XYZ file of C-alpha atoms in Angstrom:
727
model
C 43.486 -24.109 30.684
C 45.650 -21.030 31.055
C 44.726 -17.430 30.426
C 47.033 -17.453 27.395
C 45.178 -20.465 25.965
C 41.929 -18.583 26.317
C 43.378 -15.633 24.429
C 44.563 -17.947 21.677
C 41.130 -19.486 21.371
C 39.762 -15.972 21.055
C 41.704 -15.530 17.832
C 39.056 -17.682 16.144
C 37.008 -14.495 15.894
C 39.807 -12.831 13.956
C 39.638 -15.614 11.436
C 36.015 -14.745 10.911
C 36.836 -11.049 10.520
C 39.234 -11.562 7.660
C 37.405 -14.389 5.981
C 35.227 -12.104 3.898
C 38.268 -11.357 1.743
C 38.824 -14.990 0.856
C 36.071 -17.545 0.103
C 37.635 -20.759 -1.301
C 35.394 -23.712 -1.994
C 34.747 -26.003 0.978
C 36.016 -29.140 -0.719
C 39.322 -27.385 -1.462
C 39.685 -26.319 2.189
C 38.971 -29.848 3.394
C 41.517 -31.374 1.016
C 44.194 -28.961 2.267
C 43.426 -29.347 5.980
C 42.139 -32.801 6.980
C 43.390 -32.115 10.517
C 40.639 -29.538 10.870
C 38.045 -32.257 10.426
C 39.426 -34.227 13.393
C 39.455 -31.144 15.617
C 35.910 -30.193 14.602
C 34.862 -33.699 15.554
C 36.550 -33.276 18.932
C 34.755 -29.950 19.370
C 31.401 -31.562 18.639
C 32.081 -34.427 21.069
C 33.357 -32.231 23.943
C 31.531 -33.087 27.165
C 32.388 -30.052 29.285
C 33.785 -26.521 29.108
C 37.390 -27.645 29.536
C 37.159 -30.022 26.578
C 35.504 -27.303 24.482
C 38.295 -24.883 25.373
C 40.885 -27.421 24.357
C 39.118 -28.245 21.092
C 38.729 -24.555 20.266
C 42.432 -24.055 20.814
C 43.181 -26.933 18.435
C 40.817 -25.527 15.807
C 42.501 -22.137 16.162
C 45.903 -23.697 15.522
C 44.638 -25.747 12.580
C 42.969 -22.871 10.718
C 44.678 -19.869 9.228
C 42.591 -16.713 8.909
C 42.834 -16.592 5.141
C 41.840 -20.239 4.744
C 38.435 -20.179 6.439
C 35.381 -19.655 4.245
C 31.675 -19.114 5.013
C 30.820 -22.812 4.954
C 33.694 -23.695 7.267
C 32.653 -20.965 9.679
C 29.149 -22.399 9.632
C 30.500 -25.854 10.461
C 32.462 -24.413 13.366
C 29.253 -22.812 14.589
C 27.377 -26.092 14.228
C 30.045 -27.704 16.374
C 30.090 -24.981 19.044
C 26.479 -23.754 19.020
C 25.243 -20.831 21.121
C 25.165 -22.484 24.526
C 28.905 -22.208 25.089
C 29.231 -18.509 23.997
C 26.145 -17.697 26.070
C 27.827 -19.009 29.223
C 31.030 -17.172 28.390
C 29.178 -13.867 28.055
C 27.304 -14.200 31.330
C 29.828 -15.888 33.620
C 31.339 -13.786 36.398
C 34.128 -16.205 37.401
C 37.363 -16.186 35.403
C 40.243 -18.705 35.780
C 42.891 -17.882 38.336
C 45.246 -15.174 37.140
C 42.949 -13.954 34.341
C 41.149 -10.588 34.190
C 37.390 -10.893 34.668
C 36.651 -9.842 31.100
C 38.638 -12.634 29.392
C 35.759 -15.114 29.213
C 33.436 -12.421 27.892
C 36.063 -11.496 25.319
C 36.166 -15.083 24.082
C 32.362 -15.198 23.903
C 32.269 -11.990 21.867
C 35.035 -13.281 19.586
C 32.980 -16.383 18.852
C 29.888 -14.283 18.134
C 31.925 -12.032 15.850
C 33.032 -15.091 13.910
C 29.460 -16.354 13.612
C 28.029 -12.918 12.710
C 30.122 -12.811 9.562
C 27.417 -15.159 8.260
C 24.363 -12.929 7.535
C 21.996 -15.739 8.407
C 23.563 -16.138 11.832
C 23.715 -12.357 12.354
C 19.913 -12.305 12.358
C 19.580 -15.422 14.528
C 17.447 -14.888 17.683
C 20.370 -16.099 19.830
C 22.465 -13.225 18.433
C 19.682 -10.656 18.645
C 19.012 -11.375 22.303
C 22.688 -10.588 23.046
C 22.298 -6.989 21.824
C 21.676 -5.514 25.313
C 24.722 -7.358 26.711
C 26.936 -6.350 23.795
C 25.800 -2.732 24.127
C 26.977 -2.620 27.737
C 30.496 -3.664 26.656
C 30.833 -0.417 24.663
C 30.688 1.722 27.788
C 32.284 -0.648 30.326
C 35.172 0.840 32.267
C 38.602 -0.717 32.156
C 42.271 -0.264 31.294
C 42.289 1.617 27.955
C 45.642 0.028 27.059
C 44.499 -3.561 27.701
C 44.897 -5.369 24.373
C 42.288 -8.009 25.266
C 39.738 -5.364 26.181
C 40.393 -3.516 22.923
C 40.003 -6.747 21.013
C 36.678 -7.365 22.744
C 35.460 -3.863 21.796
C 36.441 -4.441 18.167
C 34.586 -7.752 18.173
C 31.554 -6.086 19.753
C 31.422 -3.468 17.018
C 31.770 -6.225 14.426
C 28.772 -8.066 15.905
C 26.599 -4.938 16.081
C 27.593 -3.820 12.589
C 26.750 -7.251 11.209
C 23.311 -7.121 12.865
C 22.742 -3.601 11.496
C 23.340 -4.965 8.006
C 20.409 -7.392 8.230
C 16.928 -6.333 7.061
C 15.420 -5.913 10.529
C 18.665 -5.439 12.377
C 18.437 -1.652 12.965
C 15.072 -2.073 14.668
C 16.481 -4.730 17.018
C 19.541 -2.616 17.826
C 17.419 0.426 18.630
C 15.118 -1.619 20.869
C 18.140 -3.145 22.603
C 19.523 0.212 23.748
C 22.400 0.285 21.268
C 21.827 3.905 20.175
C 22.298 5.277 23.683
C 25.331 3.047 24.225
C 26.891 4.240 20.961
C 26.261 7.872 21.897
C 27.925 7.395 25.285
C 30.822 5.509 23.716
C 31.372 8.338 21.239
C 31.099 11.083 23.826
C 33.534 9.224 26.084
C 36.134 9.269 23.279
C 37.522 5.965 24.470
C 38.879 3.187 22.291
C 36.670 2.570 19.237
C 34.678 5.828 19.521
C 35.108 6.384 15.775
C 33.429 3.013 15.169
C 30.575 4.146 17.429
C 30.043 7.245 15.284
C 30.102 5.230 12.058
C 27.501 2.794 13.383
C 25.352 5.683 14.667
C 25.389 7.234 11.210
C 24.205 3.964 9.707
C 21.372 3.559 12.204
C 20.178 7.155 11.746
C 20.218 6.708 7.987
C 18.182 3.506 8.276
C 15.695 4.451 11.015
C 15.998 8.087 12.031
C 12.576 8.472 13.633
C 12.947 5.377 15.804
C 16.464 6.384 16.879
C 15.290 9.787 18.074
C 12.274 8.298 19.797
C 14.411 5.892 21.807
C 17.474 8.018 22.554
C 16.760 11.713 22.021
C 18.757 13.044 25.031
C 21.829 11.043 24.063
C 21.615 11.993 20.382
C 21.237 15.650 21.316
C 24.373 15.335 23.420
C 26.221 13.973 20.378
C 24.833 16.817 18.259
C 26.112 19.340 20.806
C 29.533 17.732 20.719
C 29.678 17.604 16.931
C 28.432 21.192 16.618
C 31.052 22.447 19.045
C 33.764 20.524 17.209
C 32.513 21.981 13.932
C 32.613 25.521 15.263
C 36.174 25.109 16.557
C 37.614 23.027 13.693
C 40.433 24.665 11.750
C 41.496 21.661 9.674
C 39.915 19.409 7.047
C 37.770 17.728 9.704
C 35.255 20.582 9.404
C 34.425 19.444 5.873
C 33.905 15.876 7.086
C 31.623 17.187 9.834
C 29.583 19.026 7.197
C 28.681 15.632 5.779
C 27.886 14.048 9.152
C 25.928 16.822 10.848
C 22.774 16.710 8.673
C 22.103 13.199 9.950
C 22.186 14.344 13.578
C 19.675 17.187 13.292
C 16.577 16.152 15.280
C 13.044 15.925 13.885
C 11.983 18.374 16.598
C 13.605 21.618 17.734
C 17.352 21.985 17.282
C 19.005 23.319 20.479
C 19.851 27.007 20.155
C 23.490 26.500 21.166
C 23.870 23.990 18.328
C 22.376 26.436 15.834
C 24.821 29.110 16.954
C 27.800 26.798 16.532
C 26.600 25.494 13.163
C 25.956 28.973 11.796
C 29.320 30.236 13.006
C 31.121 27.271 11.467
C 29.299 27.642 8.151
C 29.980 31.383 8.065
C 33.713 30.742 8.351
C 33.669 28.036 5.685
C 31.493 29.792 3.118
C 33.239 33.105 3.652
C 36.513 31.552 2.451
C 37.748 30.727 -1.004
C 36.957 27.058 -1.468
C 37.004 24.299 -4.022
C 33.708 22.654 -4.921
C 34.383 19.536 -2.812
C 34.792 21.779 0.224
C 31.899 24.138 -0.510
C 29.236 21.636 -1.552
C 28.886 19.795 1.803
C 28.583 23.186 3.519
C 25.793 24.240 1.148
C 23.993 20.967 1.785
C 24.256 21.407 5.557
C 22.940 24.970 5.243
C 20.055 23.697 3.119
C 19.235 21.069 5.721
C 19.126 23.749 8.420
C 16.977 25.976 6.219
C 14.565 23.126 5.616
C 14.344 22.217 9.302
C 14.441 25.682 10.892
C 13.623 28.237 8.215
C 15.691 31.325 8.999
C 15.604 30.869 12.798
C 19.171 29.572 12.841
C 20.540 32.792 11.316
C 21.210 35.587 13.816
C 19.537 38.955 13.456
C 21.560 42.042 12.684
C 24.208 42.918 10.158
C 26.187 39.674 10.429
C 23.067 37.554 9.917
C 21.832 39.546 6.914
C 25.260 39.365 5.267
C 25.431 35.627 5.892
C 21.980 35.030 4.417
C 22.810 37.172 1.391
C 26.024 35.180 0.939
C 24.139 31.874 1.162
C 21.584 32.872 -1.467
C 24.270 34.354 -3.713
C 26.338 31.186 -3.618
C 23.248 29.047 -4.246
C 22.214 31.112 -7.270
C 25.716 31.014 -8.748
C 25.826 27.231 -8.309
C 22.424 26.839 -9.990
C 23.409 28.970 -12.961
C 26.738 27.203 -13.425
C 25.012 23.823 -13.328
C 21.989 24.534 -15.530
C 22.982 27.163 -18.074
C 25.714 25.144 -19.754
C 24.199 22.421 -21.928
C 25.984 19.107 -21.704
C 27.445 19.735 -18.245
C 26.871 16.952 -15.744
C 24.587 18.331 -13.056
C 25.377 17.526 -9.429
C 21.722 17.120 -8.626
C 22.074 16.761 -4.858
C 24.036 20.004 -4.624
C 21.728 21.954 -6.937
C 18.658 20.718 -5.072
C 20.224 21.915 -1.817
C 20.788 25.276 -3.502
C 17.084 25.324 -4.416
C 16.273 25.071 -0.702
C 18.532 28.064 0.009
C 16.918 30.027 -2.829
C 13.515 29.243 -1.354
C 14.726 30.634 1.961
C 15.825 33.753 0.092
C 12.402 34.106 -1.541
C 10.698 33.842 1.842
C 12.922 36.474 3.417
C 12.649 38.853 0.460
C 8.843 38.753 0.661
C 8.653 39.029 4.448
C 7.403 42.440 5.506
C 8.036 42.215 9.240
C 11.161 41.061 11.070
C 13.002 40.195 7.891
C 16.704 39.502 8.201
C 17.324 41.484 5.024
C 17.359 45.197 4.428
C 15.535 46.632 1.432
C 18.650 47.160 -0.746
C 19.691 43.561 -0.038
C 16.247 42.333 -1.049
C 16.395 44.210 -4.355
C 19.825 42.789 -5.092
C 18.879 39.229 -4.173
C 15.673 39.318 -6.217
C 17.747 40.304 -9.249
C 20.230 37.493 -8.621
C 17.470 34.925 -8.006
C 15.706 36.036 -11.193
C 18.782 35.000 -13.190
C 18.906 31.642 -11.398
C 15.200 31.045 -12.033
C 15.859 31.827 -15.687
C 18.398 28.999 -15.644
C 15.821 26.674 -14.057
C 13.307 27.533 -16.783
C 15.982 26.910 -19.424
C 16.650 23.493 -17.902
C 12.972 22.544 -17.733
C 12.519 23.507 -21.381
C 15.004 20.755 -22.266
C 13.240 18.053 -20.234
C 11.750 15.331 -22.388
C 8.995 12.862 -21.477
C 11.547 10.248 -20.477
C 12.860 12.472 -17.653
C 9.599 13.744 -16.228
C 9.580 11.270 -13.364
C 13.094 12.088 -12.202
C 13.359 13.617 -8.707
C 15.536 16.490 -9.892
C 12.855 17.649 -12.329
C 10.366 17.647 -9.453
C 12.779 19.712 -7.349
C 13.215 22.170 -10.222
C 9.450 22.565 -10.602
C 9.202 23.116 -6.860
C 11.601 26.088 -6.812
C 9.921 27.555 -9.885
C 6.563 27.207 -8.125
C 7.950 28.993 -5.059
C 9.154 31.845 -7.284
C 5.879 32.145 -9.220
C 3.941 32.240 -5.960
C 5.562 35.614 -5.282
C 6.680 36.961 -8.659
C 5.051 36.551 -12.093
C 5.783 39.900 -13.743
C 9.440 39.172 -14.508
C 10.415 36.434 -16.966
C 6.809 36.522 -18.204
C 7.688 35.475 -21.750
C 9.773 32.534 -20.560
C 7.100 31.467 -18.068
C 4.379 31.565 -20.732
C 6.515 29.432 -23.021
C 6.956 26.893 -20.238
C 3.291 26.747 -19.164
C 2.311 23.930 -21.579
C 5.096 21.774 -20.129
C 4.056 22.586 -16.568
C 0.435 21.617 -17.233
C 1.468 18.350 -18.884
C 3.932 17.622 -16.099
C 1.373 18.291 -13.375
C -1.183 16.150 -15.191
C 1.261 13.268 -15.543
C 2.075 13.272 -11.846
C -1.556 13.758 -10.833
C -2.587 10.707 -12.835
C 0.161 8.715 -11.133
C -0.330 10.102 -7.642
C 1.545 7.330 -5.826
C 4.633 7.894 -7.930
C 4.330 11.625 -7.333
C 4.385 11.082 -3.583
C 7.409 8.827 -3.952
C 9.083 11.557 -6.003
C 8.622 13.955 -3.121
C 10.477 11.562 -0.823
C 13.222 11.096 -3.405
C 13.621 14.849 -3.672
C 13.996 15.048 0.087
C 16.649 12.341 -0.026
C 18.394 13.972 -2.948
C 18.500 17.407 -1.412
C 18.896 17.004 2.281
C 19.374 13.630 3.956
C 17.933 10.107 4.028
C 14.973 11.422 5.975
C 13.522 14.865 6.396
C 12.364 16.451 9.612
C 10.722 19.793 9.380
C 7.786 20.716 7.159
C 6.685 17.990 4.794
C 7.346 18.732 1.162
C 4.148 18.571 -0.907
C 3.743 15.270 -2.669
C 2.346 16.496 -5.970
C 3.397 19.001 -8.591
C 0.001 20.709 -8.773
C 0.156 21.855 -5.179
C 3.524 23.427 -5.913
C 2.129 25.341 -8.888
C -1.235 26.463 -7.507
C -0.118 29.823 -6.024
C 1.627 30.830 -9.243
C -1.298 29.759 -11.393
C -3.569 31.784 -9.136
C -1.616 34.907 -10.085
C -1.365 33.934 -13.751
C -5.117 33.362 -14.225
C -5.616 37.093 -13.619
C -3.552 37.911 -16.718
C -5.056 37.439 -20.184
C -2.090 35.799 -21.931
C -1.143 33.188 -19.338
C -4.817 32.465 -18.609
C -5.517 31.675 -22.266
C -2.556 29.290 -22.356
C -3.705 27.532 -19.196
C -7.234 27.166 -20.560
C -5.963 25.918 -23.924
C -3.773 23.295 -22.230
C -6.669 21.987 -20.120
C -5.547 23.325 -16.749
C -9.105 24.199 -15.516
C -10.339 20.654 -16.060
C -7.246 19.272 -14.324
C -7.767 21.659 -11.407
C -11.393 20.590 -11.034
C -10.372 16.940 -10.854
C -7.618 17.776 -8.407
C -9.975 19.791 -6.208
C -12.519 16.967 -6.113
C -9.789 14.445 -5.267
C -8.389 16.592 -2.466
C -11.868 17.326 -1.187
C -12.427 13.637 -0.661
C -9.654 13.726 1.940
C -11.712 16.183 4.016
C -15.026 14.420 3.631
C -16.796 12.456 6.411
C -15.071 9.166 7.058
C -11.601 10.704 6.875
C -9.723 11.902 9.931
C -9.138 15.556 9.054
C -7.075 16.089 12.209
C -4.150 14.196 10.681
C -4.272 15.997 7.328
C -1.364 18.335 6.645
C -2.251 22.018 6.470
C -1.126 21.981 2.841
C -4.293 20.076 1.849
C -6.626 22.800 3.106
C -4.375 25.560 1.802
C -4.375 23.845 -1.591
C -8.180 23.704 -1.591
C -8.372 27.409 -0.758
C -5.919 28.283 -3.530
C -7.950 26.219 -6.012
C -11.001 28.229 -4.985
C -9.115 31.455 -5.668
C -8.178 30.227 -9.157
C -11.795 29.287 -9.859
C -12.919 32.699 -8.591
C -10.531 34.312 -11.067
C -11.963 32.188 -13.882
C -15.546 33.004 -12.863
C -14.767 36.700 -13.180
C -12.487 36.653 -16.230
C -13.791 33.660 -18.226
C -17.497 33.169 -17.384
C -18.093 31.415 -20.705
C -15.704 28.658 -19.677
C -17.705 28.032 -16.484
C -20.919 27.698 -18.469
C -19.649 25.363 -21.170
C -17.150 23.065 -19.412
C -18.890 20.109 -17.778
C -16.214 19.835 -15.083
C -17.577 22.986 -13.448
C -21.012 21.423 -13.176
C -19.436 18.585 -11.202
C -17.570 21.119 -9.106
C -20.799 23.009 -8.387
C -22.503 19.820 -7.263
C -19.648 19.095 -4.854
C -19.750 22.621 -3.435
C -23.508 22.362 -2.867
C -23.343 19.039 -1.049
C -20.277 19.942 1.004
C -20.959 23.412 2.377
C -23.759 22.447 4.847
C -21.424 20.241 6.882
C -18.400 22.460 6.376
C -19.936 25.562 7.975
C -20.608 23.527 11.124
C -16.962 22.504 11.593
C -14.786 24.385 14.052
C -11.608 25.965 12.744
C -12.517 25.717 9.058
C -14.242 29.054 8.585
C -11.788 30.298 5.959
C -12.297 27.237 3.768
C -16.065 27.548 4.238
C -15.834 31.180 3.114
C -14.017 30.144 -0.046
C -16.494 27.378 -0.837
C -19.560 29.535 -0.103
C -18.354 32.503 -2.160
C -17.232 30.374 -5.096
C -20.522 28.474 -5.075
C -22.585 31.672 -4.993
C -20.658 33.188 -7.896
C -20.917 30.003 -9.942
C -24.634 29.741 -9.155
C -25.203 33.060 -10.934
C -23.595 31.642 -14.080
C -25.246 28.212 -13.831
C -28.660 29.436 -12.661
C -30.486 27.542 -15.435
C -28.952 24.232 -14.376
C -31.560 21.718 -13.147
C -29.424 21.178 -10.037
C -30.161 24.750 -8.919
C -33.927 24.698 -9.365
C -34.856 24.290 -5.713
C -33.433 20.782 -5.335
C -32.603 19.597 -1.797
C -28.893 20.041 -2.518
C -29.332 23.613 -3.760
C -31.578 24.548 -0.822
C -29.073 23.069 1.615
C -26.256 24.991 -0.018
C -28.009 28.368 0.122
C -29.106 27.761 3.712
C -25.466 27.124 4.624
C -24.350 30.194 2.645
C -26.890 32.319 4.550
C -25.535 30.892 7.789
C -22.002 31.912 6.805
C -23.062 35.418 5.730
C -25.447 36.081 8.622
C -23.190 35.075 11.516
C -20.338 37.475 10.778
C -21.584 40.405 12.897
C -23.368 40.852 16.207
C -24.587 43.697 18.389
C -22.109 44.340 21.174
C -22.757 46.523 24.220
C -20.268 49.288 24.940
C -19.465 50.620 28.418
C -20.992 54.028 29.117
C -23.411 53.883 26.194
C -27.056 52.938 25.966
C -26.712 51.771 22.392
C -24.812 48.727 21.134
C -22.407 48.781 18.220
C -22.077 46.485 15.215
C -19.067 44.222 15.821
C -17.490 41.079 14.456
C -18.641 37.861 16.057
C -15.928 35.999 18.027
C -15.491 33.233 15.437
C -14.856 35.762 12.677
C -12.538 38.151 14.513
C -9.352 36.112 14.200
C -9.696 35.486 10.454
C -11.520 38.608 9.277
C -8.410 40.062 7.639
C -8.302 37.033 5.307
C -12.071 36.653 5.187
C -13.587 40.058 4.600
C -13.001 40.240 0.844
C -14.671 36.845 0.416
C -17.551 37.895 2.672
C -18.310 41.074 0.712
C -17.997 39.190 -2.567
C -20.333 36.512 -1.196
C -22.928 39.137 -0.216
C -22.732 40.599 -3.689
C -23.020 37.155 -5.309
C -26.023 36.205 -3.146
C -27.698 39.448 -4.176
C -27.141 38.535 -7.824
C -28.648 35.066 -7.341
C -31.963 36.321 -5.892
C -33.589 37.468 -9.184
C -32.224 34.434 -11.052
C -33.646 31.805 -8.678
C -37.325 32.508 -7.866
C -37.388 30.049 -4.965
C -34.467 31.742 -3.178
C -36.276 34.782 -1.707
C -39.006 32.710 0.022
C -36.288 30.361 1.302
C -34.355 33.298 2.720
C -37.536 34.561 4.362
C -38.130 31.166 6.003
C -34.576 31.248 7.356
C -35.518 34.569 9.011
C -32.305 36.163 7.792
C -33.979 39.365 6.492
C -35.923 39.828 9.724
C -32.901 39.162 11.945
C -30.746 41.446 9.841
C -33.213 44.306 10.212
C -33.431 43.596 13.928
C -29.634 43.667 14.214
C -29.334 46.964 12.336
C -32.116 48.487 14.377
C -30.396 47.598 17.650
C -27.005 49.195 16.986
C -25.747 52.718 16.645
C -25.947 53.868 13.002
C -22.470 55.348 13.333
C -21.057 51.887 14.058
C -22.205 50.556 10.686
C -19.503 51.320 8.137
C -20.620 52.471 4.677
C -19.397 49.282 2.994
C -21.433 47.210 5.444
C -24.490 49.369 4.766
C -24.071 48.796 1.039
C -23.676 45.032 1.458
C -26.684 44.607 3.757
C -28.903 46.948 1.802
C -28.056 45.225 -1.461
C -29.366 41.920 -0.129
C -32.471 43.409 1.524
C -33.455 45.491 -1.490
C -33.099 42.554 -3.873
C -35.135 40.265 -1.615
C -37.848 42.928 -1.337
C -37.946 43.354 -5.101
C -38.145 39.627 -5.732
C -40.933 38.644 -3.338
C -44.070 40.320 -1.918
C -43.959 38.337 1.317
C -40.396 39.511 1.858
C -41.498 43.118 1.442
C -44.315 42.721 3.922
C -42.114 40.958 6.476
C -39.499 43.677 6.177
C -42.087 46.443 6.651
C -43.427 44.700 9.740
C -39.929 44.231 11.144
C -38.914 47.780 10.289
C -42.021 49.128 11.940
C -41.209 47.286 15.139
C -37.503 47.841 15.330
C -36.365 50.578 13.021
C -35.236 50.632 9.424
C -31.821 49.935 8.037
C -29.892 53.059 7.213
C -29.618 53.779 3.483
C -26.233 53.963 1.853
C -24.894 57.463 1.341
C -26.776 59.008 -1.558
C -28.755 55.772 -2.080
C -32.471 54.953 -1.890
C -34.159 53.760 1.298
C -35.843 50.391 1.666
C -39.323 51.888 1.448
C -39.040 52.725 -2.252
C -39.307 49.178 -3.661
């Protein structure tokens, strides 16, 4: 058989390519072309490669591309099978006068024909050809060779067909296709645009796996795309805006890429644009903000102007979309603008190394306030039927980010919206799985099919906690929250989240947001203890909360790296114990004794005596574990000391328990071993408050303190205050 005959047989694949546009019934095809049946029979009965070649050529001549349907293609496959194409793909000997790739081209053409059938595209005999097919994409050869180009087209058709099957992307990634596609694109040879299209599809379907298997190659593509984006002066830059988000890695984005992307975006957004040109740029900027924060924006005047421009444009887009009732909202664009507004909020509240100057911050806060007003207006229109929509979740998220930093402005509007926010948070809390799914939908809506960078919280309550913490300090908002049942909801939420940190759960894999959420809940409860003590006493949910705090603190104080959470739990429990002192659970039960022992451990280990060079006397200093977190911890520690002092007269068993722990004795010993000048007045007041109250409450405590004081000195009295000897 001649080389030309082989090329003609290869056209069978082209019949398969075009067949998807025409699917006549099989019986109609058979009635029109009985000759095909004879040739298919000859193909089935062929005894060697030469006879199969000849039969294939006859089939090619008997079938027109538009006449072949899925069932006919399947019959051709049944006649040919995989053995023949397999040999064609692997043979290294071509007929005399033919290029060495002709047989492979025919094998690929046959596979392309078969792969137009989804069932065959997922066949193991097709899947095991993926590594071979991938090598064809980067094989060297004459770029003007029509047969080679045809083979590349057929190869892309095969790989695209496999990618369209349920498990196809996974097989392609494992078979090295991602790297081959990257190299084919970077080589800019024939079909490189098809390589990019297939890469986009694979990243959309399985981003994490793609980056795991081919990170260096994908980064090379990102560098190329970023450079093209920075240099583009035509409409291609807007197309690149849509592609680039998919190529941002789940890890660090190379600095040279960030520079190119920022420069390209600055040129686009600094120009007068239509919405179809501007919106992809805003979405790319939002994706960068989500992945990199503000690290991709250069410092200095140009960076601050660019950031101000970004936030301005985002706020204008939000207002235009949400203030006009009846206007169709482009939810993906507005959600991207929310991400840019959140970046603006972060930069406006950053005290050190902010990209923005103070006048810019003042201006942006005013602009963002108007946009947040539009968000509130939108949320006020949301009915129960829309509460589970991703865009509502995204809108609550940006409002939560604003309230975390600013509650004084828009106070009236916020108070009017609080009942909705409580109901919304309760709805999503009660359907936690759907809430988590909403978070993923928001990520898809706003950024890209998958989201590297910090994980967005999966529940509405966690978004609202910081704002509610501020609002519970104020009388009006606090009354609304209490009336709507927010405290009870928060107690349930705290107990649910606490379960994630309990023994039996791997806390090392928990996101930081879980522990931060628990700490913020504690702050809200602390506010309620101080401002609404009657609520703590009468609402049964706080009794359950107290029981959890008592049983949890003993193990928590022993865990490394969780001192700040332990401080929150200990202080909250001590303050609540004062209000619930008549509860049976606090009358010397094992749980209550374990809790107070753990609280004493937390309070007693904060300071140590530390020797100083050139001095005979030690100084009072923070213990190593407390030094790194004392700035966040000290207010809780002093409040905990005060709360413990208040519990002593209310719980008669507490003073003897403290004495058995040897805290009073060790405290007196510590104070007697350090220089009085090293003990700050506030520390003197805190220590003396505890010692005086213990001495008042119990005779044995007084005697033990006198003995200890006689052997090692007495604690210094607070300025103008009584000494320990008076009680």
